[in-house]
Amino acid sequence: MKAEELFLAIGEVEASRLARSELTVCKPSGQRDQEEPKMKKKNVSRLLRNLLAAALIVSMLAVTAYAVAGYVIFDSPQEMLSSLFGDQTGYDHKEVTHWTDPEKPGSVYDNPAYDRVPADEEIVASEAAPLVSPVGQSISWQGYTLTVDANLYDQVTKCGVLTYTIENPDGLPHYEVESNGKVWFPDGEILDTNQYGHSYIVQDQSSDTKLTAAYYYQLRDPNCTDLELSFTQWAAKSLTEYTQLLSQTKQRLMQEVSEDEVIAYVKQQLGEKYAELEKNLSKAEIVKSGYESMVYEELKATDGRFECPDKIAIPEKALGEMSSVALAEGNITVSPIAIAVDVAGMENYPSDYVGVVKICFQDGKEYVVKDDNTANYVFAVGATDKDVTFMFNRMIDVNEITSVILDGGLEFPVN
């Protein structure tokens, strides 16, 4: 399995965790995404676990889902999109913040600001709401129930957003919510997806037993155009009998397999990406995650209870096409929910990466998607530093765009 396939299998490839995986890696030296230095190391360690797990769970799963009647999260597509692209999420505004790295005395780093705005109801109604497809499917496993409610897909940028819930009457594992609403499980992600994306919490509909969230994604897997959702093996980990089995198997493997053999195993699984992880994790942390992965590999071969047999598959389909504009001889494409930029095709581009993206409108207003102090997007992902897609934290009217400004003040007008 190629490293990129591993990344796609776990649905999250952030450059703050792995070089060149997401645009934020291209920030000037000293800038990071997380507000606390410990968060980065924690995320890198979690990513290693998920990468290793992905190498074990990419086999096809049976499609077994049962139908759920009607919309269960929002009452209508209009309400869904007005919420997800509006400024009532509870995580809507933040100024530039600063933090210091205890390992580098005197260091001060900036985290960018972001700002959500009220959803333009006319744009929501005309451009997006008609393209929302009800999914209404659920699967259950190990006490958890995953329900996918509705999905919006933009065929122009291959970006989309769906709403889902994960429920467990006995309670959910501890999850954390970042300052912008991004939600994740530090002890191992529960949701398994095959496409790149991030989950953002729907705060007023979440509780100790139910997580309600929106999954913003891009279809990036060259081998599969479906969006597939299921449970990872971490869902099974919460059960007492499995925890005991994990511990017993790990103790035995630690006696049978040396640390050097574990390192060799991890290198084989991760390929060229191992070198980047080695920069962020200690040998002890890599060995620990390696043993955990070997435990799951053995148990999956002998105990099917660690692999969810079902998934929800959402085929790529376009219910219609959003308006879009192409600029810079096709090197920039903008839809109401995302912008794709490929500066590799531009001569003498002034930067080694895409660090500035601003959209100008006829009324004189400017939408700063990205600059040194701003991050008004839900994700940024690209194959290289110069090929990146930003999915917006708002919805815009592309018919009002006059130009797009990139690094060095380069301005590309709408023809």
PDB file of N, CA and C in Angstrom, residues 289-352:
ATOM      1  N   SER A 289       3.205   2.833  19.586  1.00  0.00           N
ATOM      2  CA  SER A 289       2.170   2.768  18.556  1.00  0.00           C
ATOM      3  C   SER A 289       2.356   1.564  17.656  1.00  0.00           C
ATOM      4  N   GLY A 290       3.612   1.190  17.418  1.00  0.00           N
ATOM      5  CA  GLY A 290       3.881   0.014  16.592  1.00  0.00           C
ATOM      6  C   GLY A 290       3.364  -1.258  17.228  1.00  0.00           C
ATOM      7  N   TYR A 291       3.601  -1.409  18.534  1.00  0.00           N
ATOM      8  CA  TYR A 291       3.075  -2.583  19.229  1.00  0.00           C
ATOM      9  C   TYR A 291       1.553  -2.612  19.164  1.00  0.00           C
ATOM     10  N   GLU A 292       0.924  -1.442  19.346  1.00  0.00           N
ATOM     11  CA  GLU A 292      -0.535  -1.394  19.295  1.00  0.00           C
ATOM     12  C   GLU A 292      -1.049  -1.836  17.932  1.00  0.00           C
ATOM     13  N   SER A 293      -0.374  -1.383  16.879  1.00  0.00           N
ATOM     14  CA  SER A 293      -0.792  -1.768  15.534  1.00  0.00           C
ATOM     15  C   SER A 293      -0.623  -3.268  15.316  1.00  0.00           C
ATOM     16  N   MET A 294       0.476  -3.823  15.810  1.00  0.00           N
ATOM     17  CA  MET A 294       0.706  -5.258  15.656  1.00  0.00           C
ATOM     18  C   MET A 294      -0.340  -6.059  16.421  1.00  0.00           C
ATOM     19  N   VAL A 295      -0.768  -5.530  17.556  1.00  0.00           N
ATOM     20  CA  VAL A 295      -1.824  -6.187  18.326  1.00  0.00           C
ATOM     21  C   VAL A 295      -3.092  -6.284  17.489  1.00  0.00           C
ATOM     22  N   TYR A 296      -3.482  -5.130  16.892  1.00  0.00           N
ATOM     23  CA  TYR A 296      -4.704  -5.136  16.089  1.00  0.00           C
ATOM     24  C   TYR A 296      -4.568  -6.018  14.859  1.00  0.00           C
ATOM     25  N   GLU A 297      -3.383  -6.057  14.271  1.00  0.00           N
ATOM     26  CA  GLU A 297      -3.170  -6.906  13.100  1.00  0.00           C
ATOM     27  C   GLU A 297      -3.387  -8.363  13.467  1.00  0.00           C
ATOM     28  N   GLU A 298      -2.852  -8.767  14.610  1.00  0.00           N
ATOM     29  CA  GLU A 298      -3.013 -10.161  15.029  1.00  0.00           C
ATOM     30  C   GLU A 298      -4.460 -10.470  15.374  1.00  0.00           C
ATOM     31  N   LEU A 299      -5.095  -9.555  16.119  1.00  0.00           N
ATOM     32  CA  LEU A 299      -6.464  -9.820  16.544  1.00  0.00           C
ATOM     33  C   LEU A 299      -7.444  -9.799  15.380  1.00  0.00           C
ATOM     34  N   LYS A 300      -7.169  -8.945  14.397  1.00  0.00           N
ATOM     35  CA  LYS A 300      -8.052  -8.927  13.235  1.00  0.00           C
ATOM     36  C   LYS A 300      -7.978 -10.230  12.457  1.00  0.00           C
ATOM     37  N   ALA A 301      -6.826 -10.871  12.517  1.00  0.00           N
ATOM     38  CA  ALA A 301      -6.674 -12.143  11.808  1.00  0.00           C
ATOM     39  C   ALA A 301      -7.348 -13.289  12.551  1.00  0.00           C
ATOM     40  N   THR A 302      -7.546 -13.108  13.849  1.00  0.00           N
ATOM     41  CA  THR A 302      -8.082 -14.198  14.668  1.00  0.00           C
ATOM     42  C   THR A 302      -9.426 -13.880  15.306  1.00  0.00           C
ATOM     43  N   ASP A 303      -9.806 -12.589  15.316  1.00  0.00           N
ATOM     44  CA  ASP A 303     -11.017 -12.180  16.020  1.00  0.00           C
ATOM     45  C   ASP A 303     -11.704 -11.075  15.219  1.00  0.00           C
ATOM     46  N   GLY A 304     -12.764 -11.430  14.500  1.00  0.00           N
ATOM     47  CA  GLY A 304     -13.448 -10.481  13.628  1.00  0.00           C
ATOM     48  C   GLY A 304     -14.185  -9.382  14.356  1.00  0.00           C
ATOM     49  N   ARG A 305     -14.227  -9.453  15.680  1.00  0.00           N
ATOM     50  CA  ARG A 305     -14.969  -8.443  16.423  1.00  0.00           C
ATOM     51  C   ARG A 305     -14.308  -7.069  16.349  1.00  0.00           C
ATOM     52  N   PHE A 306     -13.069  -6.999  15.866  1.00  0.00           N
ATOM     53  CA  PHE A 306     -12.366  -5.725  15.806  1.00  0.00           C
ATOM     54  C   PHE A 306     -12.561  -5.007  14.473  1.00  0.00           C
ATOM     55  N   GLU A 307     -13.302  -5.586  13.577  1.00  0.00           N
ATOM     56  CA  GLU A 307     -13.516  -4.951  12.277  1.00  0.00           C
ATOM     57  C   GLU A 307     -15.006  -4.822  12.004  1.00  0.00           C
ATOM     58  N   CYS A 308     -15.465  -3.589  11.846  1.00  0.00           N
ATOM     59  CA  CYS A 308     -16.878  -3.365  11.546  1.00  0.00           C
ATOM     60  C   CYS A 308     -17.201  -3.958  10.181  1.00  0.00           C
ATOM     61  N   PRO A 309     -18.220  -4.808  10.083  1.00  0.00           N
ATOM     62  CA  PRO A 309     -18.520  -5.469   8.807  1.00  0.00           C
ATOM     63  C   PRO A 309     -19.337  -4.601   7.851  1.00  0.00           C
ATOM     64  N   ASP A 310     -19.810  -3.446   8.314  1.00  0.00           N
ATOM     65  CA  ASP A 310     -20.740  -2.658   7.526  1.00  0.00           C
ATOM     66  C   ASP A 310     -20.182  -1.266   7.226  1.00  0.00           C
ATOM     67  N   LYS A 311     -20.746  -0.646   6.229  1.00  0.00           N
ATOM     68  CA  LYS A 311     -20.390   0.724   5.908  1.00  0.00           C
ATOM     69  C   LYS A 311     -21.579   1.401   5.235  1.00  0.00           C
ATOM     70  N   ILE A 312     -21.510   2.714   5.182  1.00  0.00           N
ATOM     71  CA  ILE A 312     -22.462   3.515   4.421  1.00  0.00           C
ATOM     72  C   ILE A 312     -21.708   4.069   3.226  1.00  0.00           C
ATOM     73  N   ALA A 313     -22.153   3.768   2.034  1.00  0.00           N
ATOM     74  CA  ALA A 313     -21.495   4.223   0.812  1.00  0.00           C
ATOM     75  C   ALA A 313     -22.365   5.265   0.125  1.00  0.00           C
ATOM     76  N   ILE A 314     -21.763   6.420  -0.143  1.00  0.00           N
ATOM     77  CA  ILE A 314     -22.466   7.501  -0.829  1.00  0.00           C
ATOM     78  C   ILE A 314     -21.808   7.691  -2.193  1.00  0.00           C
ATOM     79  N   PRO A 315     -22.439   7.252  -3.266  1.00  0.00           N
ATOM     80  CA  PRO A 315     -21.832   7.387  -4.596  1.00  0.00           C
ATOM     81  C   PRO A 315     -21.690   8.849  -4.987  1.00  0.00           C
ATOM     82  N   GLU A 316     -20.622   9.142  -5.728  1.00  0.00           N
ATOM     83  CA  GLU A 316     -20.474  10.496  -6.253  1.00  0.00           C
ATOM     84  C   GLU A 316     -21.565  10.734  -7.284  1.00  0.00           C
ATOM     85  N   LYS A 317     -22.372  11.722  -7.035  1.00  0.00           N
ATOM     86  CA  LYS A 317     -23.414  12.059  -8.005  1.00  0.00           C
ATOM     87  C   LYS A 317     -23.701  13.552  -7.903  1.00  0.00           C
ATOM     88  N   ALA A 318     -23.958  14.150  -9.035  1.00  0.00           N
ATOM     89  CA  ALA A 318     -24.236  15.584  -9.079  1.00  0.00           C
ATOM     90  C   ALA A 318     -25.723  15.780  -9.351  1.00  0.00           C
ATOM     91  N   LEU A 319     -26.403  16.394  -8.403  1.00  0.00           N
ATOM     92  CA  LEU A 319     -27.819  16.691  -8.597  1.00  0.00           C
ATOM     93  C   LEU A 319     -27.995  17.928  -9.472  1.00  0.00           C
ATOM     94  N   GLY A 320     -26.918  18.590  -9.749  1.00  0.00           N
ATOM     95  CA  GLY A 320     -26.904  19.818 -10.537  1.00  0.00           C
ATOM     96  C   GLY A 320     -25.521  20.403 -10.384  1.00  0.00           C
ATOM     97  N   GLU A 321     -25.295  21.511 -10.991  1.00  0.00           N
ATOM     98  CA  GLU A 321     -23.964  22.117 -10.939  1.00  0.00           C
ATOM     99  C   GLU A 321     -24.024  23.500 -10.338  1.00  0.00           C
ATOM    100  N   MET A 322     -23.167  23.750  -9.347  1.00  0.00           N
ATOM    101  CA  MET A 322     -23.057  25.085  -8.784  1.00  0.00           C
ATOM    102  C   MET A 322     -22.430  26.025  -9.804  1.00  0.00           C
ATOM    103  N   SER A 323     -22.750  27.299  -9.670  1.00  0.00           N
ATOM    104  CA  SER A 323     -22.084  28.305 -10.494  1.00  0.00           C
ATOM    105  C   SER A 323     -20.599  28.317 -10.148  1.00  0.00           C
ATOM    106  N   SER A 324     -19.788  28.667 -11.120  1.00  0.00           N
ATOM    107  CA  SER A 324     -18.359  28.735 -10.870  1.00  0.00           C
ATOM    108  C   SER A 324     -17.717  29.717 -11.826  1.00  0.00           C
ATOM    109  N   VAL A 325     -16.520  30.171 -11.462  1.00  0.00           N
ATOM    110  CA  VAL A 325     -15.741  31.024 -12.355  1.00  0.00           C
ATOM    111  C   VAL A 325     -14.332  30.469 -12.426  1.00  0.00           C
ATOM    112  N   ALA A 326     -13.719  30.599 -13.590  1.00  0.00           N
ATOM    113  CA  ALA A 326     -12.341  30.173 -13.796  1.00  0.00           C
ATOM    114  C   ALA A 326     -11.503  31.403 -14.119  1.00  0.00           C
ATOM    115  N   LEU A 327     -10.354  31.510 -13.464  1.00  0.00           N
ATOM    116  CA  LEU A 327      -9.458  32.639 -13.651  1.00  0.00           C
ATOM    117  C   LEU A 327      -8.056  32.118 -13.930  1.00  0.00           C
ATOM    118  N   ALA A 328      -7.157  33.030 -14.309  1.00  0.00           N
ATOM    119  CA  ALA A 328      -5.743  32.697 -14.511  1.00  0.00           C
ATOM    120  C   ALA A 328      -5.590  31.528 -15.471  1.00  0.00           C
ATOM    121  N   GLU A 329      -6.305  31.629 -16.601  1.00  0.00           N
ATOM    122  CA  GLU A 329      -6.232  30.598 -17.639  1.00  0.00           C
ATOM    123  C   GLU A 329      -6.563  29.212 -17.099  1.00  0.00           C
ATOM    124  N   GLY A 330      -7.517  29.176 -16.204  1.00  0.00           N
ATOM    125  CA  GLY A 330      -7.975  27.908 -15.662  1.00  0.00           C
ATOM    126  C   GLY A 330      -7.208  27.398 -14.471  1.00  0.00           C
ATOM    127  N   ASN A 331      -6.214  28.144 -14.017  1.00  0.00           N
ATOM    128  CA  ASN A 331      -5.432  27.717 -12.858  1.00  0.00           C
ATOM    129  C   ASN A 331      -6.127  28.030 -11.534  1.00  0.00           C
ATOM    130  N   ILE A 332      -7.193  28.803 -11.584  1.00  0.00           N
ATOM    131  CA  ILE A 332      -7.995  29.099 -10.394  1.00  0.00           C
ATOM    132  C   ILE A 332      -9.453  28.818 -10.731  1.00  0.00           C
ATOM    133  N   THR A 333     -10.108  28.041  -9.893  1.00  0.00           N
ATOM    134  CA  THR A 333     -11.530  27.759 -10.049  1.00  0.00           C
ATOM    135  C   THR A 333     -12.231  28.053  -8.726  1.00  0.00           C
ATOM    136  N   VAL A 334     -13.315  28.806  -8.789  1.00  0.00           N
ATOM    137  CA  VAL A 334     -14.043  29.186  -7.576  1.00  0.00           C
ATOM    138  C   VAL A 334     -15.499  28.765  -7.704  1.00  0.00           C
ATOM    139  N   SER A 335     -15.992  28.060  -6.697  1.00  0.00           N
ATOM    140  CA  SER A 335     -17.413  27.747  -6.581  1.00  0.00           C
ATOM    141  C   SER A 335     -17.932  28.438  -5.332  1.00  0.00           C
ATOM    142  N   PRO A 336     -19.205  28.365  -5.028  1.00  0.00           N
ATOM    143  CA  PRO A 336     -19.714  29.025  -3.824  1.00  0.00           C
ATOM    144  C   PRO A 336     -19.131  28.486  -2.516  1.00  0.00           C
ATOM    145  N   ILE A 337     -18.543  27.276  -2.527  1.00  0.00           N
ATOM    146  CA  ILE A 337     -18.070  26.713  -1.257  1.00  0.00           C
ATOM    147  C   ILE A 337     -16.578  26.411  -1.232  1.00  0.00           C
ATOM    148  N   ALA A 338     -15.853  26.617  -2.335  1.00  0.00           N
ATOM    149  CA  ALA A 338     -14.435  26.256  -2.343  1.00  0.00           C
ATOM    150  C   ALA A 338     -13.708  26.949  -3.481  1.00  0.00           C
ATOM    151  N   ILE A 339     -12.389  27.007  -3.343  1.00  0.00           N
ATOM    152  CA  ILE A 339     -11.524  27.531  -4.396  1.00  0.00           C
ATOM    153  C   ILE A 339     -10.363  26.562  -4.606  1.00  0.00           C
ATOM    154  N   ALA A 340     -10.100  26.225  -5.850  1.00  0.00           N
ATOM    155  CA  ALA A 340      -8.972  25.367  -6.206  1.00  0.00           C
ATOM    156  C   ALA A 340      -7.934  26.221  -6.916  1.00  0.00           C
ATOM    157  N   VAL A 341      -6.695  26.187  -6.423  1.00  0.00           N
ATOM    158  CA  VAL A 341      -5.619  27.014  -6.962  1.00  0.00           C
ATOM    159  C   VAL A 341      -4.457  26.114  -7.360  1.00  0.00           C
ATOM    160  N   ASP A 342      -3.974  26.282  -8.590  1.00  0.00           N
ATOM    161  CA  ASP A 342      -2.809  25.544  -9.057  1.00  0.00           C
ATOM    162  C   ASP A 342      -1.817  26.546  -9.640  1.00  0.00           C
ATOM    163  N   VAL A 343      -0.885  26.982  -8.797  1.00  0.00           N
ATOM    164  CA  VAL A 343       0.068  27.995  -9.256  1.00  0.00           C
ATOM    165  C   VAL A 343       1.262  27.377  -9.975  1.00  0.00           C
ATOM    166  N   ALA A 344       1.299  26.056 -10.059  1.00  0.00           N
ATOM    167  CA  ALA A 344       2.392  25.415 -10.780  1.00  0.00           C
ATOM    168  C   ALA A 344       2.377  25.806 -12.248  1.00  0.00           C
ATOM    169  N   GLY A 345       1.174  26.131 -12.753  1.00  0.00           N
ATOM    170  CA  GLY A 345       1.059  26.520 -14.148  1.00  0.00           C
ATOM    171  C   GLY A 345       1.268  28.001 -14.395  1.00  0.00           C
ATOM    172  N   MET A 346       1.615  28.755 -13.352  1.00  0.00           N
ATOM    173  CA  MET A 346       1.841  30.189 -13.491  1.00  0.00           C
ATOM    174  C   MET A 346       3.330  30.476 -13.528  1.00  0.00           C
ATOM    175  N   GLU A 347       3.761  31.253 -14.478  1.00  0.00           N
ATOM    176  CA  GLU A 347       5.180  31.576 -14.595  1.00  0.00           C
ATOM    177  C   GLU A 347       5.610  32.568 -13.517  1.00  0.00           C
ATOM    178  N   ASN A 348       6.785  32.327 -12.966  1.00  0.00           N
ATOM    179  CA  ASN A 348       7.418  33.254 -12.014  1.00  0.00           C
ATOM    180  C   ASN A 348       6.542  33.543 -10.802  1.00  0.00           C
ATOM    181  N   TYR A 349       5.877  32.510 -10.286  1.00  0.00           N
ATOM    182  CA  TYR A 349       5.082  32.722  -9.080  1.00  0.00           C
ATOM    183  C   TYR A 349       6.014  33.101  -7.934  1.00  0.00           C
ATOM    184  N   PRO A 350       5.678  34.131  -7.144  1.00  0.00           N
ATOM    185  CA  PRO A 350       6.631  34.698  -6.180  1.00  0.00           C
ATOM    186  C   PRO A 350       6.822  33.915  -4.892  1.00  0.00           C
ATOM    187  N   SER A 351       6.183  32.785  -4.727  1.00  0.00           N
ATOM    188  CA  SER A 351       6.294  32.041  -3.481  1.00  0.00           C
ATOM    189  C   SER A 351       6.441  30.561  -3.775  1.00  0.00           C
ATOM    190  N   ASP A 352       7.013  29.839  -2.808  1.00  0.00           N
ATOM    191  CA  ASP A 352       7.159  28.397  -2.948  1.00  0.00           C
ATOM    192  C   ASP A 352       5.881  27.649  -2.601  1.00  0.00           C
TER     193      ASP A 352
END
